[in-house]
Amino acid sequence: WAGYLFEAVNANGQNFDREGHGVEIGGRLALTPRFRIDGHAEYREDDYDNFVGPIQRETDYLELEIGGAFKLTDRAELRGRYTFVDEDSSLDALDYDRNVFSLSVVYAFTGDAR
């Protein structure tokens, strides 16, 4: 799957109005009937037109994610995921990188765990 995002936020105030564009791609692959992998990548660019500060605020956002799931029973599966986020802001105080690892067990009370 793939998508394009256009977002316009009019907050009627300084510092919160923004306009942004982004793209996202991803997919899922079943390797066996019980095991699958999936992932996605997202890139976004935001401009804050009414930002009051020493410089104009602009943000580039990148997210990369990969995960897998192993079906334990018809209703339960074990999922693992790694996500990397890099938000590159024109303001150093708002610039960050993040690494997130997660492991979970999902149980569906009705139907299938997928």
PDB file of C-alpha atoms in Angstrom:
ATOM      1  CA  TRP A   1       0.000   0.000   0.000  1.00  0.00           C
ATOM      2  CA  ALA A   2       0.995   3.592  -0.523  1.00  0.00           C
ATOM      3  CA  GLY A   3      -0.483   6.960   0.255  1.00  0.00           C
ATOM      4  CA  TYR A   4      -0.086  10.707   0.009  1.00  0.00           C
ATOM      5  CA  LEU A   5      -1.014  13.160   2.775  1.00  0.00           C
ATOM      6  CA  PHE A   6      -1.814  16.844   2.564  1.00  0.00           C
ATOM      7  CA  GLU A   7      -2.628  18.466   5.880  1.00  0.00           C
ATOM      8  CA  ALA A   8      -3.601  22.046   6.643  1.00  0.00           C
ATOM      9  CA  VAL A   9      -4.194  23.082  10.245  1.00  0.00           C
ATOM     10  CA  ASN A  10      -5.690  26.506  10.892  1.00  0.00           C
ATOM     11  CA  ALA A  11      -5.546  26.922  14.668  1.00  0.00           C
ATOM     12  CA  ASN A  12      -6.331  30.651  14.520  1.00  0.00           C
ATOM     13  CA  GLY A  13      -3.205  31.443  16.440  1.00  0.00           C
ATOM     14  CA  GLN A  14       0.497  31.852  16.221  1.00  0.00           C
ATOM     15  CA  ASN A  15       2.850  28.858  16.366  1.00  0.00           C
ATOM     16  CA  PHE A  16       0.192  26.206  15.698  1.00  0.00           C
ATOM     17  CA  ASP A  17      -0.891  26.867  12.088  1.00  0.00           C
ATOM     18  CA  ARG A  18       0.826  24.440   9.758  1.00  0.00           C
ATOM     19  CA  GLU A  19       0.717  22.963   6.307  1.00  0.00           C
ATOM     20  CA  GLY A  20       2.312  19.666   5.416  1.00  0.00           C
ATOM     21  CA  HIS A  21       2.830  17.037   2.747  1.00  0.00           C
ATOM     22  CA  GLY A  22       3.792  13.430   3.200  1.00  0.00           C
ATOM     23  CA  VAL A  23       4.112  10.009   1.617  1.00  0.00           C
ATOM     24  CA  GLU A  24       3.830   6.578   3.162  1.00  0.00           C
ATOM     25  CA  ILE A  25       4.486   3.084   1.821  1.00  0.00           C
ATOM     26  CA  GLY A  26       4.174  -0.287   3.466  1.00  0.00           C
ATOM     27  CA  GLY A  27       3.295  -3.895   3.100  1.00  0.00           C
ATOM     28  CA  ARG A  28       2.749  -7.264   4.708  1.00  0.00           C
ATOM     29  CA  LEU A  29       4.129 -10.640   3.687  1.00  0.00           C
ATOM     30  CA  ALA A  30       2.919 -13.990   5.031  1.00  0.00           C
ATOM     31  CA  LEU A  31       5.967 -16.257   5.067  1.00  0.00           C
ATOM     32  CA  THR A  32       4.069 -19.255   6.435  1.00  0.00           C
ATOM     33  CA  PRO A  33       0.450 -19.734   7.553  1.00  0.00           C
ATOM     34  CA  ARG A  34       1.601 -18.885  11.110  1.00  0.00           C
ATOM     35  CA  PHE A  35       4.292 -16.216  10.544  1.00  0.00           C
ATOM     36  CA  ARG A  36       4.176 -12.841   8.806  1.00  0.00           C
ATOM     37  CA  ILE A  37       6.335  -9.733   8.555  1.00  0.00           C
ATOM     38  CA  ASP A  38       5.243  -6.207   7.818  1.00  0.00           C
ATOM     39  CA  GLY A  39       6.730  -2.774   7.627  1.00  0.00           C
ATOM     40  CA  HIS A  40       6.210   0.761   6.529  1.00  0.00           C
ATOM     41  CA  ALA A  41       8.078   3.975   5.842  1.00  0.00           C
ATOM     42  CA  GLU A  42       6.680   7.480   6.173  1.00  0.00           C
ATOM     43  CA  TYR A  43       8.145  10.869   5.263  1.00  0.00           C
ATOM     44  CA  ARG A  44       6.449  14.176   6.075  1.00  0.00           C
ATOM     45  CA  GLU A  45       7.400  17.819   5.690  1.00  0.00           C
ATOM     46  CA  ASP A  46       5.601  20.504   7.731  1.00  0.00           C
ATOM     47  CA  ASP A  47       5.817  24.303   7.484  1.00  0.00           C
ATOM     48  CA  TYR A  48       4.590  26.537  10.300  1.00  0.00           C
ATOM     49  CA  ASP A  49       3.716  29.785   8.504  1.00  0.00           C
ATOM     50  CA  ASN A  50       2.754  31.878  11.571  1.00  0.00           C
ATOM     51  CA  PHE A  51       5.522  30.720  13.873  1.00  0.00           C
ATOM     52  CA  VAL A  52       6.911  33.438  16.138  1.00  0.00           C
ATOM     53  CA  GLY A  53      10.540  32.787  16.945  1.00  0.00           C
ATOM     54  CA  PRO A  54      14.102  33.506  16.021  1.00  0.00           C
ATOM     55  CA  ILE A  55      13.775  31.508  12.773  1.00  0.00           C
ATOM     56  CA  GLN A  56      10.952  30.080  10.664  1.00  0.00           C
ATOM     57  CA  ARG A  57       9.884  26.629  11.924  1.00  0.00           C
ATOM     58  CA  GLU A  58      10.045  23.726   9.466  1.00  0.00           C
ATOM     59  CA  THR A  59      10.016  20.022  10.263  1.00  0.00           C
ATOM     60  CA  ASP A  60      11.065  16.924   8.319  1.00  0.00           C
ATOM     61  CA  TYR A  61       9.726  13.690   9.831  1.00  0.00           C
ATOM     62  CA  LEU A  62      10.893  10.168   8.969  1.00  0.00           C
ATOM     63  CA  GLU A  63       9.484   6.962  10.448  1.00  0.00           C
ATOM     64  CA  LEU A  64      10.687   3.451   9.592  1.00  0.00           C
ATOM     65  CA  GLU A  65       9.006   0.418  11.092  1.00  0.00           C
ATOM     66  CA  ILE A  66       9.419  -3.354  10.776  1.00  0.00           C
ATOM     67  CA  GLY A  67       7.584  -6.046  12.644  1.00  0.00           C
ATOM     68  CA  GLY A  68       6.531  -9.640  12.702  1.00  0.00           C
ATOM     69  CA  ALA A  69       3.766 -11.795  14.117  1.00  0.00           C
ATOM     70  CA  PHE A  70       3.646 -15.475  14.995  1.00  0.00           C
ATOM     71  CA  LYS A  71       0.260 -17.108  15.382  1.00  0.00           C
ATOM     72  CA  LEU A  72       0.162 -19.087  18.651  1.00  0.00           C
ATOM     73  CA  THR A  73      -3.475 -20.293  18.381  1.00  0.00           C
ATOM     74  CA  ASP A  74      -6.514 -19.322  16.305  1.00  0.00           C
ATOM     75  CA  ARG A  75      -7.123 -16.397  18.643  1.00  0.00           C
ATOM     76  CA  ALA A  76      -3.670 -15.476  19.964  1.00  0.00           C
ATOM     77  CA  GLU A  77      -0.458 -14.254  18.381  1.00  0.00           C
ATOM     78  CA  LEU A  78       2.927 -12.969  19.475  1.00  0.00           C
ATOM     79  CA  ARG A  79       3.982  -9.666  17.863  1.00  0.00           C
ATOM     80  CA  GLY A  80       7.314  -7.875  17.799  1.00  0.00           C
ATOM     81  CA  ARG A  81       8.068  -4.472  16.319  1.00  0.00           C
ATOM     82  CA  TYR A  82      10.927  -1.982  15.894  1.00  0.00           C
ATOM     83  CA  THR A  83      10.264   1.670  15.050  1.00  0.00           C
ATOM     84  CA  PHE A  84      12.805   4.397  14.278  1.00  0.00           C
ATOM     85  CA  VAL A  85      11.650   8.036  14.237  1.00  0.00           C
ATOM     86  CA  ASP A  86      13.781  11.012  13.191  1.00  0.00           C
ATOM     87  CA  GLU A  87      12.187  14.441  13.508  1.00  0.00           C
ATOM     88  CA  ASP A  88      14.504  17.048  12.041  1.00  0.00           C
ATOM     89  CA  SER A  89      13.317  20.506  13.065  1.00  0.00           C
ATOM     90  CA  SER A  90      14.761  23.877  12.160  1.00  0.00           C
ATOM     91  CA  LEU A  91      14.668  24.538  15.934  1.00  0.00           C
ATOM     92  CA  ASP A  92      17.281  22.468  17.778  1.00  0.00           C
ATOM     93  CA  ALA A  93      15.085  22.105  20.896  1.00  0.00           C
ATOM     94  CA  LEU A  94      12.443  20.262  18.843  1.00  0.00           C
ATOM     95  CA  ASP A  95      14.860  17.955  17.004  1.00  0.00           C
ATOM     96  CA  TYR A  96      14.946  14.295  18.129  1.00  0.00           C
ATOM     97  CA  ASP A  97      15.560  10.643  17.232  1.00  0.00           C
ATOM     98  CA  ARG A  98      13.635   7.769  18.821  1.00  0.00           C
ATOM     99  CA  ASN A  99      14.075   3.982  18.813  1.00  0.00           C
ATOM    100  CA  VAL A 100      11.122   1.918  20.065  1.00  0.00           C
ATOM    101  CA  PHE A 101      11.079  -1.857  20.517  1.00  0.00           C
ATOM    102  CA  SER A 102       7.872  -3.640  21.466  1.00  0.00           C
ATOM    103  CA  LEU A 103       6.776  -7.189  22.164  1.00  0.00           C
ATOM    104  CA  SER A 104       3.149  -8.098  22.803  1.00  0.00           C
ATOM    105  CA  VAL A 105       0.723 -10.977  22.957  1.00  0.00           C
ATOM    106  CA  VAL A 106      -2.610 -10.271  21.254  1.00  0.00           C
ATOM    107  CA  TYR A 107      -5.747 -12.257  22.050  1.00  0.00           C
ATOM    108  CA  ALA A 108      -8.986 -11.893  20.081  1.00  0.00           C
ATOM    109  CA  PHE A 109     -12.079 -12.696  22.145  1.00  0.00           C
ATOM    110  CA  THR A 110     -14.124 -13.112  18.961  1.00  0.00           C
ATOM    111  CA  GLY A 111     -12.919 -14.112  15.509  1.00  0.00           C
ATOM    112  CA  ASP A 112      -9.281 -14.384  14.482  1.00  0.00           C
ATOM    113  CA  ALA A 113      -6.304 -12.590  16.105  1.00  0.00           C
ATOM    114  CA  ARG A 114      -5.415 -11.038  12.732  1.00  0.00           C
TER     115      ARG A 114
END
